[in-house]
């Protein structure tokens, strides 16, 4: 019996060894498959990593050269360039939503409908109460657009005033008064005074000359009345001429002075006396209200510039880079933007209050704007 057990045990061992030899390659293969499967679950999949990147809703508006659509409808501009670089550095994707006015854009950002807003957005104390902002990425100021001819040399301005209908009408009126006075004197003197010939042409000419030199108090003495009627006319004309010449001189001087005064606008200190065009709900609009300017509100900057060209307003104020860009686009219009800027403007990215993006954006933004490539971007958009 013991012999049978030993034979069975030996047979079992022989069977087990033969099974192992038979199943060995399968086990090894199975082991390798399991190992690689486990490794695959722990390795990072680029496609999976990309799909988990944050997707950001970004508001913007037409504000060239900071944000605008090109001929193919793609968004371009300095602010869009900055947004693309931030997305690359911070690994997020974004979707742009265009809004037609700044008020709507900032309101939706403040409410959280937009994760951020990029365009030409000025950082102001009032906006800081409702929004968070990134560090500024561009520094500028308000600019003034004026008709090109208003900046011509002062002697051209005076010449234009001398040839204006108002000035010419004054000269014509004065000439008529001189002629009538001279005619009355000629009628009184023509038969008794050889200085006033009886021939109408020569006599009326002499009378006109006498009335002119008498009015200006020059009094050459080459012609003088000798009749009682002539002297009475002369006496009345002398007193009347004193009043008349003073009045006409004041009127002419005022006309020339005002023409030259209104012709040149060299800075914000000149805006108090002229009609100023602005776009509603902008920094320029707030400036005009704060300084009690004679403001005329328009729906868009281009419309304001068209009205400036038509003479409806005397100047247009807006953010200097946006104003310069629009004037360049309207190259056929005789408009120019003064080099001088005022009321400093700092552009930043608008964010909802306590947005987590602010602390991530600011360090990267500083790196971007201090990189030499940023200077080339500014030059490319005509901002430097």
CSV table of C-alpha atoms in Angstrom, one decimal:
chain,number,residue,atom,x,y,z
A,1,UNK,CA,0.0,0.0,0.0
A,2,UNK,CA,2.8,2.3,0.9
A,3,UNK,CA,4.3,1.5,-2.5
A,4,UNK,CA,1.1,2.6,-4.3
A,5,UNK,CA,1.0,5.9,-2.4
A,6,UNK,CA,4.5,6.6,-3.3
A,7,UNK,CA,3.8,5.8,-6.9
A,8,UNK,CA,0.8,8.1,-6.9
A,9,UNK,CA,2.8,10.9,-5.3
A,10,UNK,CA,5.6,10.5,-7.8
A,11,UNK,CA,3.1,10.5,-10.6
A,12,UNK,CA,1.5,13.7,-9.3
A,13,UNK,CA,4.8,15.5,-9.1
A,14,UNK,CA,5.7,14.3,-12.6
A,15,UNK,CA,2.3,15.7,-13.8
A,16,UNK,CA,2.7,19.0,-12.0
A,17,UNK,CA,6.2,19.5,-13.4
A,18,UNK,CA,4.9,18.7,-16.9
A,19,UNK,CA,2.0,21.2,-16.4
A,20,UNK,CA,4.4,23.9,-15.4
A,21,UNK,CA,6.6,23.2,-18.4
A,22,UNK,CA,3.6,23.4,-20.6
A,23,UNK,CA,1.9,26.5,-19.0
A,24,UNK,CA,5.2,28.4,-18.3
A,25,UNK,CA,5.3,30.5,-21.5
A,26,UNK,CA,1.7,31.5,-21.1
A,27,UNK,CA,2.2,32.6,-17.5
A,28,UNK,CA,5.2,34.7,-18.4
A,29,UNK,CA,3.2,36.3,-21.2
A,30,UNK,CA,0.3,37.0,-18.9
A,31,UNK,CA,2.7,38.5,-16.3
A,32,UNK,CA,4.2,40.8,-18.9
A,33,UNK,CA,0.8,42.0,-20.1
A,34,UNK,CA,-0.3,42.8,-16.6
A,35,UNK,CA,2.9,44.7,-15.9
A,36,UNK,CA,2.5,46.9,-19.0
A,37,UNK,CA,-1.1,47.4,-18.3
A,38,UNK,CA,-0.3,48.7,-14.8
A,39,UNK,CA,2.4,51.0,-16.3
A,40,UNK,CA,0.0,52.3,-18.8
A,41,UNK,CA,-2.5,53.4,-16.2
A,42,UNK,CA,0.1,55.4,-14.3
A,43,UNK,CA,1.7,57.1,-17.3
A,44,UNK,CA,0.5,60.6,-18.3
A,45,UNK,CA,-1.5,60.7,-21.5
A,46,UNK,CA,-1.0,64.0,-23.3
A,47,UNK,CA,-4.5,63.8,-24.9
A,48,UNK,CA,-6.1,63.3,-21.5
A,49,UNK,CA,-3.9,66.1,-19.9
A,50,UNK,CA,-5.0,68.6,-22.7
A,51,UNK,CA,-8.6,67.7,-22.3
A,52,UNK,CA,-8.5,68.7,-18.6
A,53,UNK,CA,-7.0,72.2,-19.3
A,54,UNK,CA,-9.4,75.0,-18.0
A,55,UNK,CA,-11.6,76.5,-20.6
A,56,UNK,CA,-12.0,80.3,-20.1
A,57,UNK,CA,-14.8,82.6,-21.3
A,58,UNK,CA,-13.2,85.9,-22.4
A,59,UNK,CA,-15.1,89.0,-23.3
A,60,UNK,CA,-13.7,91.6,-25.7
A,61,UNK,CA,-14.8,94.4,-28.0
A,62,UNK,CA,-13.7,96.2,-31.1
A,63,UNK,CA,-10.9,98.5,-30.0
A,64,UNK,CA,-8.1,98.6,-32.6
A,65,UNK,CA,-5.1,98.2,-32.4
A,66,UNK,CA,-5.7,96.3,-29.2
A,67,UNK,CA,-8.6,94.0,-30.3
A,68,UNK,CA,-10.2,93.8,-33.7
A,69,UNK,CA,-11.2,91.3,-36.4
A,70,UNK,CA,-9.0,91.0,-39.5
A,71,UNK,CA,-10.4,90.5,-43.1
A,72,UNK,CA,-10.9,86.7,-42.4
A,73,UNK,CA,-12.8,87.4,-39.2
A,74,UNK,CA,-10.0,86.3,-36.8
A,75,UNK,CA,-9.3,88.4,-33.7
A,76,UNK,CA,-6.0,90.3,-33.8
A,77,UNK,CA,-4.5,93.1,-31.7
A,78,UNK,CA,-2.0,93.7,-28.9
A,79,UNK,CA,-4.5,92.5,-26.2
A,80,UNK,CA,-5.3,89.3,-28.2
A,81,UNK,CA,-1.5,88.6,-28.6
A,82,UNK,CA,-1.2,89.0,-24.8
A,83,UNK,CA,-4.1,86.6,-24.2
A,84,UNK,CA,-2.7,83.9,-26.5
A,85,UNK,CA,0.7,84.0,-24.7
A,86,UNK,CA,-1.0,83.8,-21.3
A,87,UNK,CA,-3.0,80.8,-22.5
A,88,UNK,CA,0.2,79.1,-23.7
A,89,UNK,CA,2.1,79.8,-20.5
A,90,UNK,CA,-0.8,79.0,-18.0
A,91,UNK,CA,-2.1,76.1,-20.1
A,92,UNK,CA,-5.7,77.1,-20.6
A,93,UNK,CA,-8.0,77.4,-23.6
A,94,UNK,CA,-10.4,80.2,-24.2
A,95,UNK,CA,-13.5,81.3,-26.1
A,96,UNK,CA,-13.9,85.0,-27.2
A,97,UNK,CA,-17.3,86.7,-26.8
A,98,UNK,CA,-17.6,90.1,-28.6
A,99,UNK,CA,-19.6,92.9,-26.9
A,100,UNK,CA,-20.5,96.2,-28.6
A,101,UNK,CA,-19.9,98.5,-25.7
A,102,UNK,CA,-17.7,98.8,-22.7
A,103,UNK,CA,-20.6,99.0,-20.2
A,104,UNK,CA,-21.9,95.6,-21.2
A,105,UNK,CA,-18.5,94.0,-21.3
A,106,UNK,CA,-17.5,95.1,-17.8
A,107,UNK,CA,-21.0,94.3,-16.4
A,108,UNK,CA,-20.8,90.7,-17.6
A,109,UNK,CA,-17.3,90.4,-16.3
A,110,UNK,CA,-18.3,91.7,-12.9
A,111,UNK,CA,-21.2,89.3,-12.7
A,112,UNK,CA,-19.0,86.3,-13.5
A,113,UNK,CA,-20.5,85.6,-16.9
A,114,UNK,CA,-17.0,86.2,-18.3
A,115,UNK,CA,-13.9,84.9,-16.6
A,116,UNK,CA,-12.0,87.9,-17.9
A,117,UNK,CA,-12.1,90.7,-20.4
A,118,UNK,CA,-9.4,92.0,-22.7
A,119,UNK,CA,-9.4,95.0,-25.0
A,120,UNK,CA,-8.3,98.6,-24.3
A,121,UNK,CA,-9.7,98.6,-20.7
A,122,UNK,CA,-8.6,101.5,-18.6
A,123,UNK,CA,-8.0,100.8,-14.9
A,124,UNK,CA,-10.0,103.4,-13.0
A,125,UNK,CA,-10.9,103.8,-9.3
A,126,UNK,CA,-14.6,103.4,-10.1
A,127,UNK,CA,-14.0,100.1,-12.0
A,128,UNK,CA,-11.7,98.9,-9.3
A,129,UNK,CA,-14.7,98.9,-6.9
A,130,UNK,CA,-16.6,96.4,-9.1
A,131,UNK,CA,-13.7,94.4,-10.7
A,132,UNK,CA,-10.3,93.1,-10.2
A,133,UNK,CA,-7.5,93.9,-12.6
A,134,UNK,CA,-4.3,92.4,-13.7
A,135,UNK,CA,-1.1,94.5,-13.6
A,136,UNK,CA,-1.1,97.1,-16.4
A,137,UNK,CA,0.3,95.9,-19.7
A,138,UNK,CA,0.2,99.3,-21.5
A,139,UNK,CA,0.5,102.9,-20.4
A,140,UNK,CA,-1.0,105.8,-22.5
A,141,UNK,CA,-3.3,108.8,-22.1
A,142,UNK,CA,-6.2,110.7,-23.7
A,143,UNK,CA,-5.5,112.3,-27.0
A,144,UNK,CA,-7.1,115.2,-29.0
A,145,UNK,CA,-8.1,115.0,-32.7
A,146,UNK,CA,-8.6,118.3,-34.6
A,147,UNK,CA,-9.0,119.4,-38.2
A,148,UNK,CA,-5.6,119.5,-39.9
A,149,UNK,CA,-6.1,123.1,-41.2
A,150,UNK,CA,-6.6,124.4,-37.7
A,151,UNK,CA,-2.9,123.8,-36.9
A,152,UNK,CA,-1.6,125.8,-39.9
A,153,UNK,CA,0.6,128.9,-39.4
A,154,UNK,CA,-1.0,131.8,-37.6
A,155,UNK,CA,-0.6,134.2,-40.6
A,156,UNK,CA,-2.7,131.8,-42.7
A,157,UNK,CA,-5.3,131.9,-40.0
A,158,UNK,CA,-5.3,135.7,-40.1
A,159,UNK,CA,-5.4,135.7,-43.9
A,160,UNK,CA,-8.4,133.4,-43.9
A,161,UNK,CA,-10.1,135.7,-41.4
A,162,UNK,CA,-9.5,138.7,-43.6
A,163,UNK,CA,-11.1,136.9,-46.6
A,164,UNK,CA,-14.0,135.6,-44.5
A,165,UNK,CA,-17.6,136.7,-45.4
A,166,UNK,CA,-18.0,138.4,-42.1
A,167,UNK,CA,-15.0,140.6,-42.5
A,168,UNK,CA,-15.7,141.4,-46.1
A,169,UNK,CA,-19.3,142.4,-45.2
A,170,UNK,CA,-17.9,144.9,-42.6
A,171,UNK,CA,-15.5,146.4,-45.2
A,172,UNK,CA,-18.4,146.7,-47.7
A,173,UNK,CA,-20.7,148.4,-45.2
A,174,UNK,CA,-17.9,150.9,-44.3
A,175,UNK,CA,-17.3,151.6,-48.0
A,176,UNK,CA,-20.9,152.3,-48.6
A,177,UNK,CA,-21.1,154.8,-45.6
A,178,UNK,CA,-17.9,156.5,-46.9
A,179,UNK,CA,-19.4,156.8,-50.4
A,180,UNK,CA,-22.7,158.3,-49.2
A,181,UNK,CA,-21.0,160.8,-47.0
A,182,UNK,CA,-18.6,161.9,-49.8
A,183,UNK,CA,-21.5,162.2,-52.2
A,184,UNK,CA,-23.4,164.6,-49.9
A,185,UNK,CA,-20.3,166.7,-49.5
A,186,UNK,CA,-19.7,166.7,-53.3
A,187,UNK,CA,-23.3,167.9,-53.9
A,188,UNK,CA,-22.8,170.8,-51.4
A,189,UNK,CA,-19.3,171.8,-52.8
A,190,UNK,CA,-19.3,171.0,-56.5
A,191,UNK,CA,-20.4,174.5,-57.7
A,192,UNK,CA,-18.2,176.5,-55.3
A,193,UNK,CA,-15.1,174.4,-54.6
A,194,UNK,CA,-12.6,173.4,-57.3
A,195,UNK,CA,-11.3,170.7,-55.0
A,196,UNK,CA,-14.6,168.8,-55.7
A,197,UNK,CA,-15.0,168.8,-59.6
A,198,UNK,CA,-18.5,169.0,-61.0
A,199,UNK,CA,-17.9,165.9,-63.1
A,200,UNK,CA,-19.6,163.0,-61.3
A,201,UNK,CA,-16.8,160.5,-61.5
A,202,UNK,CA,-14.0,162.9,-60.4
A,203,UNK,CA,-16.2,164.7,-57.9
A,204,UNK,CA,-17.6,161.5,-56.2
A,205,UNK,CA,-14.0,160.2,-56.0
A,206,UNK,CA,-12.8,163.3,-54.3
A,207,UNK,CA,-15.7,163.1,-51.9
A,208,UNK,CA,-15.0,159.5,-51.1
A,209,UNK,CA,-11.3,160.3,-50.4
A,210,UNK,CA,-12.2,163.2,-48.1
A,211,UNK,CA,-14.6,161.2,-46.0
A,212,UNK,CA,-12.1,158.4,-45.7
A,213,UNK,CA,-9.2,160.6,-44.5
A,214,UNK,CA,-11.5,162.5,-42.2
A,215,UNK,CA,-12.9,159.4,-40.6
A,216,UNK,CA,-9.4,158.1,-39.9
A,217,UNK,CA,-8.4,161.5,-38.4
A,218,UNK,CA,-5.5,161.7,-40.9
A,219,UNK,CA,-6.8,165.0,-42.5
A,220,UNK,CA,-4.2,165.6,-45.2
A,221,UNK,CA,-5.7,169.0,-45.8
A,222,UNK,CA,-5.6,168.7,-49.6
A,223,UNK,CA,-9.4,168.9,-49.7
A,224,UNK,CA,-11.6,171.0,-47.3
A,225,UNK,CA,-15.2,172.2,-47.6
A,226,UNK,CA,-15.7,176.0,-48.0
A,227,UNK,CA,-19.5,176.2,-48.1
A,228,UNK,CA,-21.7,176.4,-45.0
A,229,UNK,CA,-23.6,173.3,-46.0
A,230,UNK,CA,-20.3,171.5,-46.7
A,231,UNK,CA,-18.8,172.5,-43.3
A,232,UNK,CA,-22.0,171.3,-41.5
A,233,UNK,CA,-21.8,168.0,-43.2
A,234,UNK,CA,-18.1,167.8,-42.3
A,235,UNK,CA,-18.7,168.6,-38.7
A,236,UNK,CA,-21.4,166.0,-38.3
A,237,UNK,CA,-19.3,163.4,-40.1
A,238,UNK,CA,-16.3,164.1,-37.8
A,239,UNK,CA,-18.3,163.3,-34.7
A,240,UNK,CA,-20.1,160.3,-36.3
A,241,UNK,CA,-16.8,159.0,-37.6
A,242,UNK,CA,-15.2,158.9,-34.1
A,243,UNK,CA,-18.0,156.7,-32.9
A,244,UNK,CA,-18.1,154.6,-36.1
A,245,UNK,CA,-14.4,154.0,-36.4
A,246,UNK,CA,-14.2,152.9,-32.7
A,247,UNK,CA,-17.1,150.5,-33.3
A,248,UNK,CA,-15.7,149.1,-36.5
A,249,UNK,CA,-12.2,148.7,-35.1
A,250,UNK,CA,-13.5,146.8,-32.1
A,251,UNK,CA,-15.6,144.5,-34.3
A,252,UNK,CA,-12.7,143.8,-36.7
A,253,UNK,CA,-10.2,143.2,-33.9
A,254,UNK,CA,-12.6,140.9,-32.1
A,255,UNK,CA,-13.2,139.0,-35.3
A,256,UNK,CA,-9.5,138.5,-36.0
A,257,UNK,CA,-8.7,137.6,-32.4
A,258,UNK,CA,-11.5,135.1,-32.1
A,259,UNK,CA,-10.6,133.5,-35.4
A,260,UNK,CA,-7.0,133.0,-34.3
A,261,UNK,CA,-8.1,132.1,-30.8
A,262,UNK,CA,-10.4,129.3,-32.0
A,263,UNK,CA,-8.1,128.1,-34.7
A,264,UNK,CA,-5.4,126.5,-32.6
A,265,UNK,CA,-6.1,123.7,-30.0
A,266,UNK,CA,-2.8,122.7,-28.5
A,267,UNK,CA,-3.8,120.8,-25.4
A,268,UNK,CA,-6.6,120.1,-22.8
A,269,UNK,CA,-6.5,123.7,-21.5
A,270,UNK,CA,-8.0,124.8,-24.8
A,271,UNK,CA,-11.0,122.4,-24.6
A,272,UNK,CA,-13.1,124.6,-22.4
A,273,UNK,CA,-13.9,127.0,-25.2
A,274,UNK,CA,-14.7,124.6,-28.0
A,275,UNK,CA,-17.2,121.9,-28.8
A,276,UNK,CA,-15.9,118.5,-27.9
A,277,UNK,CA,-17.0,115.1,-29.3
A,278,UNK,CA,-16.8,112.0,-27.2
A,279,UNK,CA,-17.9,108.4,-27.2
A,280,UNK,CA,-20.4,107.6,-24.4
A,281,UNK,CA,-19.4,105.7,-21.3
A,282,UNK,CA,-15.7,106.0,-21.9
A,283,UNK,CA,-12.8,107.5,-19.9
A,284,UNK,CA,-12.9,110.5,-22.2
A,285,UNK,CA,-16.7,110.9,-21.5
A,286,UNK,CA,-16.0,110.9,-17.7
A,287,UNK,CA,-13.2,113.5,-18.2
A,288,UNK,CA,-15.5,115.8,-20.2
A,289,UNK,CA,-18.2,115.6,-17.5
A,290,UNK,CA,-15.7,116.2,-14.7
A,291,UNK,CA,-14.3,119.3,-16.5
A,292,UNK,CA,-17.7,120.7,-17.6
A,293,UNK,CA,-16.8,120.6,-21.3
A,294,UNK,CA,-19.3,121.3,-24.1
A,295,UNK,CA,-19.6,117.6,-24.8
A,296,UNK,CA,-21.4,116.0,-27.8
A,297,UNK,CA,-21.9,112.3,-27.4
A,298,UNK,CA,-21.6,109.8,-30.3
A,299,UNK,CA,-22.2,106.1,-30.6
A,300,UNK,CA,-18.7,105.3,-32.0
A,301,UNK,CA,-15.3,106.9,-32.4
A,302,UNK,CA,-15.6,106.8,-36.2
A,303,UNK,CA,-18.9,108.7,-36.1
A,304,UNK,CA,-17.3,111.3,-33.8
A,305,UNK,CA,-14.5,111.8,-36.3
A,306,UNK,CA,-16.9,112.1,-39.2
A,307,UNK,CA,-18.7,114.9,-37.3
A,308,UNK,CA,-15.4,116.6,-36.6
A,309,UNK,CA,-14.6,116.5,-40.3
A,310,UNK,CA,-18.1,118.0,-41.0
A,311,UNK,CA,-17.5,120.8,-38.5
A,312,UNK,CA,-20.2,119.8,-36.0
A,313,UNK,CA,-17.6,119.7,-33.3
A,314,UNK,CA,-14.2,121.4,-32.9
A,315,UNK,CA,-12.3,118.5,-31.3
A,316,UNK,CA,-12.6,114.8,-30.4
A,317,UNK,CA,-11.0,113.3,-27.3
A,318,UNK,CA,-10.4,109.6,-26.8
A,319,UNK,CA,-7.7,107.1,-25.8
A,320,UNK,CA,-4.6,108.3,-27.8
A,321,UNK,CA,-3.7,105.0,-29.5
A,322,UNK,CA,-7.3,104.2,-30.5
A,323,UNK,CA,-7.7,107.8,-31.8
A,324,UNK,CA,-4.5,107.6,-33.8
A,325,UNK,CA,-5.4,104.3,-35.3
A,326,UNK,CA,-8.9,105.5,-36.4
A,327,UNK,CA,-7.5,108.7,-37.9
A,328,UNK,CA,-4.9,106.7,-39.9
A,329,UNK,CA,-7.8,104.5,-41.2
A,330,UNK,CA,-9.6,107.7,-42.3
A,331,UNK,CA,-6.6,108.8,-44.3
A,332,UNK,CA,-8.7,110.8,-46.8
A,333,UNK,CA,-10.0,113.1,-44.0
A,334,UNK,CA,-8.1,116.3,-43.1
A,335,UNK,CA,-7.7,115.3,-39.4
A,336,UNK,CA,-4.7,115.0,-37.1
A,337,UNK,CA,-4.1,113.8,-33.6
A,338,UNK,CA,-2.0,116.1,-31.3
A,339,UNK,CA,1.2,114.4,-30.0
A,340,UNK,CA,0.5,115.7,-26.5
A,341,UNK,CA,-1.4,113.3,-24.2
A,342,UNK,CA,-3.1,113.9,-20.9
A,343,UNK,CA,-5.1,112.1,-18.2
A,344,UNK,CA,-2.9,109.0,-17.9
A,345,UNK,CA,-4.5,105.7,-18.9
A,346,UNK,CA,-3.3,102.2,-17.7
A,347,UNK,CA,-4.7,99.2,-19.6
A,348,UNK,CA,-5.2,95.9,-17.8
A,349,UNK,CA,-7.1,92.7,-18.0
A,350,UNK,CA,-10.5,92.9,-16.2
A,351,UNK,CA,-11.5,90.1,-13.9
A,352,UNK,CA,-14.4,89.4,-11.5
A,353,UNK,CA,-13.7,90.3,-7.9
A,354,UNK,CA,-11.5,87.8,-6.1
A,355,UNK,CA,-10.9,85.9,-9.3
A,356,UNK,CA,-8.3,83.1,-8.8
A,357,UNK,CA,-6.8,84.0,-12.2
A,358,UNK,CA,-5.3,87.2,-10.9
A,359,UNK,CA,-2.5,85.7,-8.9
A,360,UNK,CA,-1.7,83.3,-11.8
A,361,UNK,CA,-1.8,86.0,-14.6
A,362,UNK,CA,0.3,88.7,-12.9
A,363,UNK,CA,3.7,87.0,-12.7
A,364,UNK,CA,3.4,85.7,-16.3
A,365,UNK,CA,2.2,89.1,-17.6
A,366,UNK,CA,5.2,90.8,-16.1
A,367,UNK,CA,7.5,88.3,-17.8
A,368,UNK,CA,5.7,88.9,-21.2
A,369,UNK,CA,5.8,92.7,-21.1
A,370,UNK,CA,9.5,92.8,-20.1
A,371,UNK,CA,10.5,90.5,-22.9
A,372,UNK,CA,12.1,92.1,-26.0
A,373,UNK,CA,9.5,90.4,-28.1
A,374,UNK,CA,6.8,92.6,-26.5
A,375,UNK,CA,8.6,95.7,-27.8
A,376,UNK,CA,8.4,94.3,-31.3
A,377,UNK,CA,4.7,93.7,-30.8
A,378,UNK,CA,4.2,97.3,-29.8
A,379,UNK,CA,6.1,98.5,-32.9
A,380,UNK,CA,4.1,96.1,-35.1
A,381,UNK,CA,0.8,97.6,-33.9
A,382,UNK,CA,2.1,101.2,-34.2
A,383,UNK,CA,2.2,101.8,-30.5
A,384,UNK,CA,5.8,102.7,-30.2
